[in-house]
Structure formats: C-alpha cells, structure tokens
Amino acid sequence: MRILGIETSCDETSVALLQVDGKTVRLKHHETSTQIPIHERYGGVVPEVAARTHVAELISLLDRAGVFKKKKSFDAIAVTRGPGLATALRVGIEAAKTLSYTLDLPIIGVNHLEGHLASAWLLSENRKRWKFPVLALLVSGGHSELVFMRDFCNYKVIGRSRDDAAGEAFDKTAKLMGLGYPGGPKISKMAAEAPADTPVFDLPRPMINDPSFDFSFSGFKTAVRRVWEDLPTNKKKESKTIKGLCRSIEQAIVDILVKKTVIAARRFKPKALVIVGGVSANSELQKKMSLAVRKELKGVIYLAPPKGFYTDNAAMVAAAGAWRFKKDKRGYNWKKMDAEPELDL
Ligand code: KG4
Ligand code: ZN
C-alpha cells in the first residue's frame, strides 16, 4: 500500500509518500515547509497566520510529491485530523477530502499523537527491535504523556500533564529570556555552550515524587520567571548567566521526564521504551534516557525516532495511517471527517 501523508496541525506543512509492503517500509517522498521563521517574529504560533501559510504551501508540496500526475502514485490518504489548531488542521483535511472524493481513494483521519508514536517506527532498525508492550514518553509543544502501547492502535494513557507541556515550558522560559521561538532548540544550544563555571540555578522538579504518572510544568515556569526577575539587569545580559539558566532549565525538565518514565516502566514492565515528539529532539534527554534504560531497566529496548523526524512531519502521519489501514482497509467516510482540535489518544 502506498500512502499519501498530509500534516498541517500547527506550524509545519508537510507531505509524504510512504510505501508499506508487509515488513518493508519505504519513504518515497517527504517534504516539510516550516513556518518557524514566520512565527518567530511573533514569539509563538499565530493560528490565523499558520492556516493562511498552509493554504499557500500545501498545493505546491502536493504537486512536488506528484499527487496531481495522471498515474496515481498512492492508494490511500492519511491526514492529521487533530489535535491541533482548528483552522490549520482544516487546510490539510479539506485538501485530503477533495483528493479522496475526486480520486475515489480511502482516507484516514490520523491522530497527530499516534503519528508521533509512529515516528520511531519509520526507522528500520527500530522496526526489527520493536516489541510490545511499549512504553512511550510523548513530549511535544502541546503534550507530555506517558502512553502504554499494548499493540498498534491499542493504547492507554497512564500519565499526562495537568497543565502545560514540557515543550511549552521550554518555549515560554526561552521567550522570557528573549531567546526567541521555538524555545527548546534555543535553550538546548545555549545549555550545551555553557562553560564549566556557569552559575547553577536551583529550580524545582514538580511532581517528580508524586505517586501518579502525571506531569505539571506551570509552577516550573513561574519559578523560572521569579529567578529571572530577581536577577540584576547586568546579569540578565551576561552570556554566562543566561547559559547557566538554560542549562538549569534543561536539566530540571530532563530530570523530571527521565525519572517519571523510569518509575512508570518499573510499574508497567514494557519490553521497549520509546521517546517521541518535538522535545525528544533534545540531546540531553536522549542521552539521559538511554543511560537510564541501560542502567536501571535491564533488558528493556530503547527506541527513538530517526534524526529529523522528532518534530511534526507527514511521514509519521502516513506511518500511523498505515497502522490504521492495516486494521480497516476501507478507512473513513470523507463526508464525516472534520478537524478535532482537542482530540486525545
Ligand atoms: O512535536 P512538535 O513539533 O509539535 C507539537 O506537536 O507540539 O514539538 C514542538 C516542541 C516545541 O515546544 C519545541 O520547543 C520543542 O518541541 N523542541 C525541543 C527541541 N526541539 C524542539 N525541545 C527541547 N529540545 C530540543 N532540541
Ligand atoms: Zn507534534
């Protein structure tokens, strides 16, 4: 089966063609147009601007994928239906519905979160080692969840953020320090550059010892704000201080994510553990999580998405579509499909 994947839930317009034949998975085409330089000016994603930019980008991306050629290059369509920004989601959905109707092809509305779960499955080495049950730490700009994957398309969310997501904690604290958007990569870069003698800031690790598997980052953001506001003006401009604060922020967030995931793994005993979502691009998180799995979760397989597939992309949407089509070849009725901005797993 050849699947056309379309992603427009937030600030990336992305199109992919994924071929899945039994165990062979080939990414035949993949192109993502990022809106980050546009939203950077506003310090965050502006929904109306995102939707308009998707409209301007999507047709050219589909054209370059060969979607409008006479000879069909795909057999089914997978499009993100939620969660995400309503107007942005609708751009991809309406394009996908039109293609489904005019080409008489099955369509599936993909849950963006399942797309992130499927992102790690795009890597052939991961598919070879993949063993259910899998415990997934899904950390993005809008979500921080611990997901117990019993099988493909069969999940239980065992922990979630009670307020802000880990990605948001990166984004908002970076904004506070005037580092720009998105905050995760900026903080991570500054933290890596911090010399050994940079100041260490004492930041809280909310809910790290809470018996639930939930997260909370709202109080953490406030704690960073207080530290920042208490700094004398000359220190706020000093590179060493900013880098030190970035390192302390990154370490606190990574500590929380690693510790809670390890505790959840001890309790739910998965065969494999995977980290997915934009924040999984964080090299400190990758390093500490893989070390924790090796040292504290003997025998558990550690998986992460291939490089470049951490943040939003259409290849992961097509992959999740493949999981769903395997269960039901008919897909959805395009007439009944609409954006579901608040969709959960
Ligand atoms: O998955 P994603 O592309 O979009 C959502 O579905 O939300 O995730 C975007 C988030 C942003 O909050 C961004 O700051 C964060 O992922 N992010 C990172 C890194 N790269 C992206 N956070 C920490 N370290 C990174 N290297
Ligand atoms: Zn995402």
mmCIF file of C-alpha atoms and ligand atoms in Angstrom:
data_model
loop_
_atom_site.group_PDB
_atom_site.id
_atom_site.type_symbol
_atom_site.label_atom_id
_atom_site.label_comp_id
_atom_site.label_asym_id
_atom_site.label_seq_id
_atom_site.Cartn_x
_atom_site.Cartn_y
_atom_site.Cartn_z
ATOM 1 C CA MET A 1 0.000 0.000 0.000
ATOM 2 C CA ARG A 2 1.229 3.471 -0.907
ATOM 3 C CA ILE A 3 0.024 6.138 1.491
ATOM 4 C CA LEU A 4 -0.043 9.876 0.978
ATOM 5 C CA GLY A 5 0.505 11.601 4.355
ATOM 6 C CA ILE A 6 -0.552 15.211 4.992
ATOM 7 C CA GLU A 7 0.270 17.225 8.143
ATOM 8 C CA THR A 8 -0.935 20.781 8.827
ATOM 9 C CA SER A 9 -1.833 20.732 12.546
ATOM 10 C CA CYS A 10 0.486 23.526 13.692
ATOM 11 C CA ASP A 11 3.407 25.330 12.064
ATOM 12 C CA GLU A 12 4.787 22.741 9.626
ATOM 13 C CA THR A 13 3.195 21.994 6.242
ATOM 14 C CA SER A 14 4.324 18.504 5.316
ATOM 15 C CA VAL A 15 3.610 15.893 2.645
ATOM 16 C CA ALA A 16 4.942 12.333 2.414
ATOM 17 C CA LEU A 17 4.568 9.224 0.270
ATOM 18 C CA LEU A 18 5.139 6.047 2.241
ATOM 19 C CA GLN A 19 5.134 2.581 0.727
ATOM 20 C CA VAL A 20 4.337 -0.273 3.092
ATOM 21 C CA ASP A 21 4.561 -3.870 1.806
ATOM 22 C CA GLY A 22 4.446 -6.320 4.672
ATOM 23 C CA LYS A 23 7.557 -5.588 6.684
ATOM 24 C CA THR A 24 9.142 -3.338 4.075
ATOM 25 C CA VAL A 25 8.569 0.366 4.635
ATOM 26 C CA ARG A 26 9.956 2.903 2.178
ATOM 27 C CA LEU A 27 9.683 6.648 2.409
ATOM 28 C CA LYS A 28 9.413 7.506 -1.299
ATOM 29 C CA HIS A 29 8.979 11.242 -0.865
ATOM 30 C CA HIS A 30 8.953 13.655 2.043
ATOM 31 C CA GLU A 31 8.921 17.420 2.134
ATOM 32 C CA THR A 32 8.245 19.780 5.009
ATOM 33 C CA SER A 33 7.862 23.522 4.761
ATOM 34 C CA THR A 34 8.448 25.090 8.142
ATOM 35 C CA GLN A 35 6.720 28.298 9.236
ATOM 36 C CA ILE A 36 9.124 28.874 12.133
ATOM 37 C CA PRO A 37 10.758 31.983 10.561
ATOM 38 C CA ILE A 38 7.271 33.494 10.125
ATOM 39 C CA HIS A 39 6.042 32.833 13.688
ATOM 40 C CA GLU A 40 9.413 33.687 15.238
ATOM 41 C CA ARG A 41 8.539 37.362 14.711
ATOM 42 C CA TYR A 42 5.501 36.994 16.973
ATOM 43 C CA GLY A 43 7.263 34.883 19.619
ATOM 44 C CA GLY A 44 4.862 31.960 19.063
ATOM 45 C CA VAL A 45 2.441 30.413 16.589
ATOM 46 C CA VAL A 46 -0.342 32.732 15.352
ATOM 47 C CA PRO A 47 -3.189 30.392 14.303
ATOM 48 C CA GLU A 48 -4.625 32.540 11.503
ATOM 49 C CA VAL A 49 -1.178 33.130 10.004
ATOM 50 C CA ALA A 50 -0.447 29.375 10.275
ATOM 51 C CA ALA A 51 -3.645 28.458 8.403
ATOM 52 C CA ARG A 52 -3.037 31.002 5.649
ATOM 53 C CA THR A 53 0.534 29.822 5.202
ATOM 54 C CA HIS A 54 -0.622 26.184 4.957
ATOM 55 C CA VAL A 55 -3.023 27.247 2.168
ATOM 56 C CA ALA A 56 -0.176 28.928 0.317
ATOM 57 C CA GLU A 57 2.226 25.982 0.746
ATOM 58 C CA LEU A 58 0.202 22.782 0.581
ATOM 59 C CA ILE A 59 -0.713 22.660 -3.135
ATOM 60 C CA SER A 60 2.926 23.146 -4.220
ATOM 61 C CA LEU A 61 4.050 20.466 -1.788
ATOM 62 C CA LEU A 62 1.402 18.059 -3.120
ATOM 63 C CA ASP A 63 2.388 18.941 -6.673
ATOM 64 C CA ARG A 64 6.069 18.242 -5.990
ATOM 65 C CA ALA A 65 5.043 14.877 -4.496
ATOM 66 C CA GLY A 66 3.470 14.020 -7.891
ATOM 67 C CA VAL A 67 -0.050 13.907 -6.467
ATOM 68 C CA PHE A 68 -1.633 15.638 -9.492
ATOM 69 C CA LYS A 69 0.020 13.410 -12.120
ATOM 70 C CA LYS A 70 -2.327 11.243 -14.192
ATOM 71 C CA LYS A 71 -0.770 7.997 -12.978
ATOM 72 C CA LYS A 72 -1.690 7.532 -9.332
ATOM 73 C CA SER A 73 1.321 7.322 -7.055
ATOM 74 C CA PHE A 74 -0.657 6.384 -3.936
ATOM 75 C CA ASP A 75 -3.556 4.148 -2.903
ATOM 76 C CA ALA A 76 -4.772 5.830 0.276
ATOM 77 C CA ILE A 77 -4.666 9.165 2.098
ATOM 78 C CA ALA A 78 -3.721 9.800 5.729
ATOM 79 C CA VAL A 79 -4.258 13.284 7.106
ATOM 80 C CA THR A 80 -3.926 14.726 10.622
ATOM 81 C CA ARG A 81 -7.419 15.366 11.995
ATOM 82 C CA GLY A 82 -6.330 16.544 15.480
ATOM 83 C CA PRO A 83 -5.232 17.628 17.977
ATOM 84 C CA GLY A 84 -4.008 20.999 16.767
ATOM 85 C CA LEU A 85 -5.144 24.420 15.603
ATOM 86 C CA ALA A 86 -8.639 24.134 14.114
ATOM 87 C CA THR A 87 -8.099 26.403 11.118
ATOM 88 C CA ALA A 88 -4.680 24.915 10.369
ATOM 89 C CA LEU A 89 -5.981 21.328 10.587
ATOM 90 C CA ARG A 90 -8.841 22.153 8.192
ATOM 91 C CA VAL A 91 -6.434 23.131 5.410
ATOM 92 C CA GLY A 92 -4.948 19.623 5.290
ATOM 93 C CA ILE A 93 -8.281 17.928 5.892
ATOM 94 C CA GLU A 94 -10.122 19.755 3.094
ATOM 95 C CA ALA A 95 -7.310 19.017 0.629
ATOM 96 C CA ALA A 96 -7.323 15.345 1.662
ATOM 97 C CA LYS A 97 -11.111 15.085 1.410
ATOM 98 C CA THR A 98 -11.053 16.600 -2.087
ATOM 99 C CA LEU A 99 -8.393 14.101 -3.182
ATOM 100 C CA SER A 100 -10.322 11.228 -1.603
ATOM 101 C CA TYR A 101 -13.524 12.208 -3.423
ATOM 102 C CA THR A 102 -12.062 13.021 -6.826
ATOM 103 C CA LEU A 103 -9.657 10.055 -6.944
ATOM 104 C CA ASP A 104 -12.028 7.674 -5.132
ATOM 105 C CA LEU A 105 -9.376 6.672 -2.600
ATOM 106 C CA PRO A 106 -9.809 5.674 1.045
ATOM 107 C CA ILE A 107 -8.985 8.319 3.613
ATOM 108 C CA ILE A 108 -7.994 8.060 7.252
ATOM 109 C CA GLY A 109 -8.025 10.889 9.795
ATOM 110 C CA VAL A 110 -4.873 10.399 11.844
ATOM 111 C CA ASN A 111 -4.498 11.354 15.485
ATOM 112 C CA HIS A 112 -1.380 13.552 15.489
ATOM 113 C CA LEU A 113 -0.265 11.957 18.788
ATOM 114 C CA GLU A 114 -0.426 8.494 17.232
ATOM 115 C CA GLY A 115 1.627 9.999 14.406
ATOM 116 C CA HIS A 116 4.349 10.895 16.914
ATOM 117 C CA LEU A 117 4.197 7.328 18.316
ATOM 118 C CA ALA A 118 4.637 6.005 14.774
ATOM 119 C CA SER A 119 7.596 8.301 14.050
ATOM 120 C CA ALA A 120 10.012 5.879 15.734
ATOM 121 C CA TRP A 121 8.630 3.017 13.603
ATOM 122 C CA LEU A 122 9.894 4.777 10.449
ATOM 123 C CA LEU A 123 13.409 3.571 11.241
ATOM 124 C CA SER A 124 14.035 0.013 10.001
ATOM 125 C CA GLU A 125 16.394 -0.824 12.913
ATOM 126 C CA ASN A 126 13.602 0.162 15.306
ATOM 127 C CA ARG A 127 11.047 -1.979 13.463
ATOM 128 C CA LYS A 128 13.355 -5.001 13.800
ATOM 129 C CA ARG A 129 13.710 -4.459 17.563
ATOM 130 C CA TRP A 130 10.116 -3.319 18.187
ATOM 131 C CA LYS A 131 8.382 -5.400 20.861
ATOM 132 C CA PHE A 132 5.024 -4.741 22.539
ATOM 133 C CA PRO A 133 4.152 -3.663 25.108
ATOM 134 C CA VAL A 134 5.968 -0.393 24.504
ATOM 135 C CA LEU A 135 6.040 2.493 26.969
ATOM 136 C CA ALA A 136 6.136 5.822 25.137
ATOM 137 C CA LEU A 137 7.114 9.198 26.529
ATOM 138 C CA LEU A 138 5.368 11.616 24.170
ATOM 139 C CA VAL A 139 6.689 15.129 24.699
ATOM 140 C CA SER A 140 5.786 17.938 22.323
ATOM 141 C CA GLY A 141 4.768 21.582 22.362
ATOM 142 C CA GLY A 142 1.229 20.735 23.407
ATOM 143 C CA HIS A 143 1.531 17.361 25.155
ATOM 144 C CA SER A 144 3.507 15.493 27.820
ATOM 145 C CA GLU A 145 2.120 11.994 28.091
ATOM 146 C CA LEU A 146 3.190 8.548 29.166
ATOM 147 C CA VAL A 147 1.460 6.073 26.877
ATOM 148 C CA PHE A 148 1.324 2.334 27.391
ATOM 149 C CA MET A 149 1.126 0.782 23.907
ATOM 150 C CA ARG A 150 -0.278 -2.733 24.166
ATOM 151 C CA ASP A 151 -0.200 -3.138 20.396
ATOM 152 C CA PHE A 152 -0.592 -0.994 17.272
ATOM 153 C CA CYS A 153 -3.691 1.188 17.717
ATOM 154 C CA ASN A 154 -4.237 -0.063 21.272
ATOM 155 C CA TYR A 155 -3.107 2.438 23.911
ATOM 156 C CA LYS A 156 -3.680 3.536 27.450
ATOM 157 C CA VAL A 157 -2.550 6.983 28.571
ATOM 158 C CA ILE A 158 -1.090 6.378 32.041
ATOM 159 C CA GLY A 159 0.141 9.915 32.705
ATOM 160 C CA ARG A 160 -0.364 13.356 31.236
ATOM 161 C CA SER A 161 0.391 16.971 32.011
ATOM 162 C CA ARG A 162 -2.096 18.580 34.371
ATOM 163 C CA ASP A 163 -1.314 21.998 32.899
ATOM 164 C CA ASP A 164 1.485 22.921 30.486
ATOM 165 C CA ALA A 165 3.516 20.563 28.310
ATOM 166 C CA ALA A 166 7.294 20.112 28.543
ATOM 167 C CA GLY A 167 7.734 21.806 25.146
ATOM 168 C CA GLU A 168 5.725 24.755 26.374
ATOM 169 C CA ALA A 169 7.986 25.034 29.431
ATOM 170 C CA PHE A 170 10.960 25.315 27.055
ATOM 171 C CA ASP A 171 9.133 27.756 24.758
ATOM 172 C CA LYS A 172 7.811 30.076 27.469
ATOM 173 C CA THR A 173 11.009 30.246 29.528
ATOM 174 C CA ALA A 174 13.025 30.954 26.366
ATOM 175 C CA LYS A 175 10.593 33.745 25.487
ATOM 176 C CA LEU A 176 11.029 35.199 28.964
ATOM 177 C CA MET A 177 14.777 35.393 28.417
ATOM 178 C CA GLY A 178 14.270 36.880 24.933
ATOM 179 C CA LEU A 179 15.776 33.845 23.182
ATOM 180 C CA GLY A 180 13.054 33.518 20.527
ATOM 181 C CA TYR A 181 10.809 30.727 19.247
ATOM 182 C CA PRO A 182 10.780 27.730 19.418
ATOM 183 C CA GLY A 183 12.463 27.699 22.809
ATOM 184 C CA GLY A 184 13.542 24.057 23.021
ATOM 185 C CA PRO A 185 16.334 24.166 20.437
ATOM 186 C CA LYS A 186 17.453 27.631 21.625
ATOM 187 C CA ILE A 187 17.703 26.602 25.290
ATOM 188 C CA SER A 188 19.370 23.339 24.350
ATOM 189 C CA LYS A 189 22.019 25.132 22.250
ATOM 190 C CA MET A 190 22.749 27.691 24.980
ATOM 191 C CA ALA A 191 22.926 24.943 27.627
ATOM 192 C CA ALA A 192 25.455 22.996 25.552
ATOM 193 C CA GLU A 193 27.623 26.106 25.230
ATOM 194 C CA ALA A 194 27.634 26.801 28.975
ATOM 195 C CA PRO A 195 31.218 26.761 30.311
ATOM 196 C CA ALA A 196 32.006 24.700 33.420
ATOM 197 C CA ASP A 197 31.943 27.716 35.755
ATOM 198 C CA THR A 198 28.445 28.903 34.755
ATOM 199 C CA PRO A 199 26.118 29.543 37.685
ATOM 200 C CA VAL A 200 23.732 26.755 38.656
ATOM 201 C CA PHE A 201 20.162 27.798 39.494
ATOM 202 C CA ASP A 202 18.125 25.847 41.971
ATOM 203 C CA LEU A 203 14.895 25.054 40.112
ATOM 204 C CA PRO A 204 12.030 22.842 41.316
ATOM 205 C CA ARG A 205 11.173 19.451 39.798
ATOM 206 C CA PRO A 206 7.364 19.497 40.194
ATOM 207 C CA MET A 207 5.593 16.167 40.760
ATOM 208 C CA ILE A 208 8.856 14.220 40.479
ATOM 209 C CA ASN A 209 7.964 12.233 43.610
ATOM 210 C CA ASP A 210 4.204 12.233 43.068
ATOM 211 C CA PRO A 211 2.757 8.692 43.027
ATOM 212 C CA SER A 212 0.803 9.421 39.807
ATOM 213 C CA PHE A 213 2.493 9.437 36.409
ATOM 214 C CA ASP A 214 1.223 12.940 35.642
ATOM 215 C CA PHE A 215 3.376 15.963 34.923
ATOM 216 C CA SER A 216 2.992 19.645 35.752
ATOM 217 C CA PHE A 217 5.121 22.429 34.299
ATOM 218 C CA SER A 218 3.106 25.517 35.148
ATOM 219 C CA GLY A 219 4.741 26.083 38.572
ATOM 220 C CA PHE A 220 8.118 25.402 36.995
ATOM 221 C CA LYS A 221 7.583 28.253 34.534
ATOM 222 C CA THR A 222 6.672 30.557 37.419
ATOM 223 C CA ALA A 223 9.805 29.506 39.325
ATOM 224 C CA VAL A 224 11.984 30.365 36.308
ATOM 225 C CA ARG A 225 10.205 33.709 35.958
ATOM 226 C CA ARG A 226 10.970 34.516 39.604
ATOM 227 C CA VAL A 227 14.641 33.619 39.195
ATOM 228 C CA TRP A 228 14.815 35.767 36.058
ATOM 229 C CA GLU A 229 13.042 38.753 37.595
ATOM 230 C CA ASP A 230 15.300 38.633 40.649
ATOM 231 C CA LEU A 231 18.438 38.838 38.526
ATOM 232 C CA PRO A 232 20.115 42.272 38.371
ATOM 233 C CA THR A 233 19.866 43.877 34.903
ATOM 234 C CA ASN A 234 23.580 43.446 34.148
ATOM 235 C CA LYS A 235 23.340 39.671 34.869
ATOM 236 C CA LYS A 236 20.347 39.343 32.507
ATOM 237 C CA LYS A 237 22.644 40.491 29.700
ATOM 238 C CA GLU A 238 25.574 38.290 30.693
ATOM 239 C CA SER A 239 26.010 35.297 28.399
ATOM 240 C CA LYS A 240 27.432 33.092 31.189
ATOM 241 C CA THR A 241 24.362 33.700 33.369
ATOM 242 C CA ILE A 242 21.844 33.088 30.548
ATOM 243 C CA LYS A 243 23.642 29.898 29.535
ATOM 244 C CA GLY A 244 23.702 28.765 33.156
ATOM 245 C CA LEU A 245 19.977 29.334 33.498
ATOM 246 C CA CYS A 246 19.371 27.500 30.205
ATOM 247 C CA ARG A 247 21.383 24.551 31.491
ATOM 248 C CA SER A 248 19.497 24.520 34.790
ATOM 249 C CA ILE A 249 16.131 24.650 32.948
ATOM 250 C CA GLU A 250 17.113 21.834 30.602
ATOM 251 C CA GLN A 251 18.436 19.676 33.430
ATOM 252 C CA ALA A 252 15.296 20.132 35.536
ATOM 253 C CA ILE A 253 12.927 19.263 32.661
ATOM 254 C CA VAL A 254 15.039 16.282 31.599
ATOM 255 C CA ASP A 255 15.290 15.030 35.218
ATOM 256 C CA ILE A 256 11.502 15.088 35.598
ATOM 257 C CA LEU A 257 10.882 13.335 32.272
ATOM 258 C CA VAL A 258 13.507 10.630 32.856
ATOM 259 C CA LYS A 259 12.612 9.894 36.469
ATOM 260 C CA LYS A 260 8.860 9.629 35.873
ATOM 261 C CA THR A 261 9.369 7.449 32.784
ATOM 262 C CA VAL A 262 11.671 5.070 34.663
ATOM 263 C CA ILE A 263 9.181 4.746 37.546
ATOM 264 C CA ALA A 264 6.363 4.083 35.056
ATOM 265 C CA ALA A 265 8.490 1.462 33.280
ATOM 266 C CA ARG A 266 9.195 -0.313 36.584
ATOM 267 C CA ARG A 267 5.477 -0.406 37.299
ATOM 268 C CA PHE A 268 4.160 -1.337 33.804
ATOM 269 C CA LYS A 269 7.096 -3.544 32.709
ATOM 270 C CA PRO A 270 7.206 -2.772 28.955
ATOM 271 C CA LYS A 271 9.521 -4.707 26.616
ATOM 272 C CA ALA A 272 10.546 -1.478 24.897
ATOM 273 C CA LEU A 273 10.646 2.215 25.756
ATOM 274 C CA VAL A 274 10.381 4.978 23.177
ATOM 275 C CA ILE A 275 10.644 8.773 23.361
ATOM 276 C CA VAL A 276 8.786 10.763 20.702
ATOM 277 C CA GLY A 277 7.552 14.311 19.962
ATOM 278 C CA GLY A 278 9.440 17.551 19.354
ATOM 279 C CA VAL A 279 11.131 17.570 22.780
ATOM 280 C CA SER A 280 12.618 14.117 22.049
ATOM 281 C CA ALA A 281 14.997 16.025 19.724
ATOM 282 C CA ASN A 282 16.713 17.191 22.905
ATOM 283 C CA SER A 283 20.121 15.504 23.004
ATOM 284 C CA GLU A 284 20.387 15.747 26.802
ATOM 285 C CA LEU A 285 17.043 13.922 27.106
ATOM 286 C CA GLN A 286 18.170 11.271 24.625
ATOM 287 C CA LYS A 287 21.476 10.794 26.451
ATOM 288 C CA LYS A 288 19.991 10.611 29.954
ATOM 289 C CA MET A 289 17.034 8.433 28.939
ATOM 290 C CA SER A 290 19.149 5.890 27.064
ATOM 291 C CA LEU A 291 21.564 5.755 30.021
ATOM 292 C CA ALA A 292 18.712 5.282 32.500
ATOM 293 C CA VAL A 293 17.220 2.478 30.393
ATOM 294 C CA ARG A 294 20.616 0.748 30.150
ATOM 295 C CA LYS A 295 21.379 1.081 33.859
ATOM 296 C CA GLU A 296 18.001 0.929 35.560
ATOM 297 C CA LEU A 297 15.740 -1.027 33.203
ATOM 298 C CA LYS A 298 17.802 -4.061 32.275
ATOM 299 C CA GLY A 299 16.526 -5.873 29.177
ATOM 300 C CA VAL A 300 14.227 -3.038 28.042
ATOM 301 C CA ILE A 301 14.802 -1.994 24.413
ATOM 302 C CA TYR A 302 15.388 1.751 23.962
ATOM 303 C CA LEU A 303 13.932 3.378 20.831
ATOM 304 C CA ALA A 304 13.862 6.928 19.447
ATOM 305 C CA PRO A 305 12.707 8.404 16.112
ATOM 306 C CA PRO A 306 15.225 8.780 13.293
ATOM 307 C CA LYS A 307 17.022 12.126 13.246
ATOM 308 C CA GLY A 308 14.858 14.803 11.652
ATOM 309 C CA PHE A 309 11.571 13.075 12.488
ATOM 310 C CA TYR A 310 11.167 14.317 16.066
ATOM 311 C CA THR A 311 9.152 17.427 15.250
ATOM 312 C CA ASP A 312 5.961 17.482 13.160
ATOM 313 C CA ASN A 313 6.177 15.748 9.792
ATOM 314 C CA ALA A 314 3.927 13.941 7.315
ATOM 315 C CA ALA A 315 5.996 10.716 7.229
ATOM 316 C CA MET A 316 4.837 9.898 10.767
ATOM 317 C CA VAL A 317 1.232 10.693 9.772
ATOM 318 C CA ALA A 318 1.489 8.280 6.830
ATOM 319 C CA ALA A 319 3.037 5.644 9.153
ATOM 320 C CA ALA A 320 0.184 5.968 11.668
ATOM 321 C CA GLY A 321 -2.180 5.814 8.676
ATOM 322 C CA ALA A 322 -0.530 2.509 7.693
ATOM 323 C CA TRP A 323 -1.212 1.105 11.186
ATOM 324 C CA ARG A 324 -4.859 2.133 10.917
ATOM 325 C CA PHE A 325 -5.364 0.919 7.322
ATOM 326 C CA LYS A 326 -3.966 -2.460 8.333
ATOM 327 C CA LYS A 327 -6.875 -2.754 10.766
ATOM 328 C CA ASP A 328 -9.507 -1.429 8.382
ATOM 329 C CA LYS A 329 -8.803 -1.142 4.641
ATOM 330 C CA ARG A 330 -11.908 0.962 3.966
ATOM 331 C CA GLY A 331 -10.805 3.940 6.018
ATOM 332 C CA TYR A 332 -13.262 6.732 6.845
ATOM 333 C CA ASN A 333 -16.159 8.255 5.023
ATOM 334 C CA TRP A 334 -14.691 11.593 3.899
ATOM 335 C CA LYS A 335 -18.075 13.285 4.336
ATOM 336 C CA LYS A 336 -17.957 12.648 8.073
ATOM 337 C CA MET A 337 -14.423 13.837 8.650
ATOM 338 C CA ASP A 338 -13.717 17.143 10.343
ATOM 339 C CA ALA A 339 -10.977 18.737 12.429
ATOM 340 C CA GLU A 340 -10.863 17.614 16.077
ATOM 341 C CA PRO A 341 -8.657 20.244 17.769
ATOM 342 C CA GLU A 342 -8.946 18.680 21.251
ATOM 343 C CA LEU A 343 -8.506 15.045 20.199
ATOM 344 C CA ASP A 344 -6.621 12.818 22.644
ATOM 345 C CA LEU A 345 -5.280 9.288 22.300
HETATM 346 O O1 KG4 B 1 6.070 17.754 18.123
HETATM 347 P P1 KG4 B 1 6.270 19.184 17.835
HETATM 348 O O2 KG4 B 1 6.983 19.549 16.566
HETATM 349 O O3 KG4 B 1 4.907 19.961 17.784
HETATM 350 C C1 KG4 B 1 3.815 19.645 18.571
HETATM 351 O O4 KG4 B 1 3.128 18.656 18.253
HETATM 352 O O5 KG4 B 1 3.630 20.388 19.573
HETATM 353 O O6 KG4 B 1 7.020 19.799 19.100
HETATM 354 C C2 KG4 B 1 7.403 21.127 19.161
HETATM 355 C C3 KG4 B 1 8.054 21.361 20.503
HETATM 356 C C4 KG4 B 1 8.346 22.818 20.807
HETATM 357 O O7 KG4 B 1 7.863 23.122 22.096
HETATM 358 C C5 KG4 B 1 9.869 22.900 20.763
HETATM 359 O O8 KG4 B 1 10.412 23.883 21.630
HETATM 360 C C6 KG4 B 1 10.251 21.508 21.204
HETATM 361 O O9 KG4 B 1 9.302 20.665 20.573
HETATM 362 N N1 KG4 B 1 11.620 21.138 20.771
HETATM 363 C C7 KG4 B 1 12.626 20.920 21.635
HETATM 364 C C8 KG4 B 1 13.782 20.666 20.853
HETATM 365 N N2 KG4 B 1 13.418 20.744 19.538
HETATM 366 C C9 KG4 B 1 12.082 21.021 19.514
HETATM 367 N N3 KG4 B 1 12.658 20.927 22.982
HETATM 368 C C10 KG4 B 1 13.841 20.687 23.579
HETATM 369 N N4 KG4 B 1 14.992 20.457 22.903
HETATM 370 C C11 KG4 B 1 15.011 20.441 21.543
HETATM 371 N N5 KG4 B 1 16.160 20.213 20.897
HETATM 372 ZN ZN ZN B 2 3.542 17.301 17.078
#
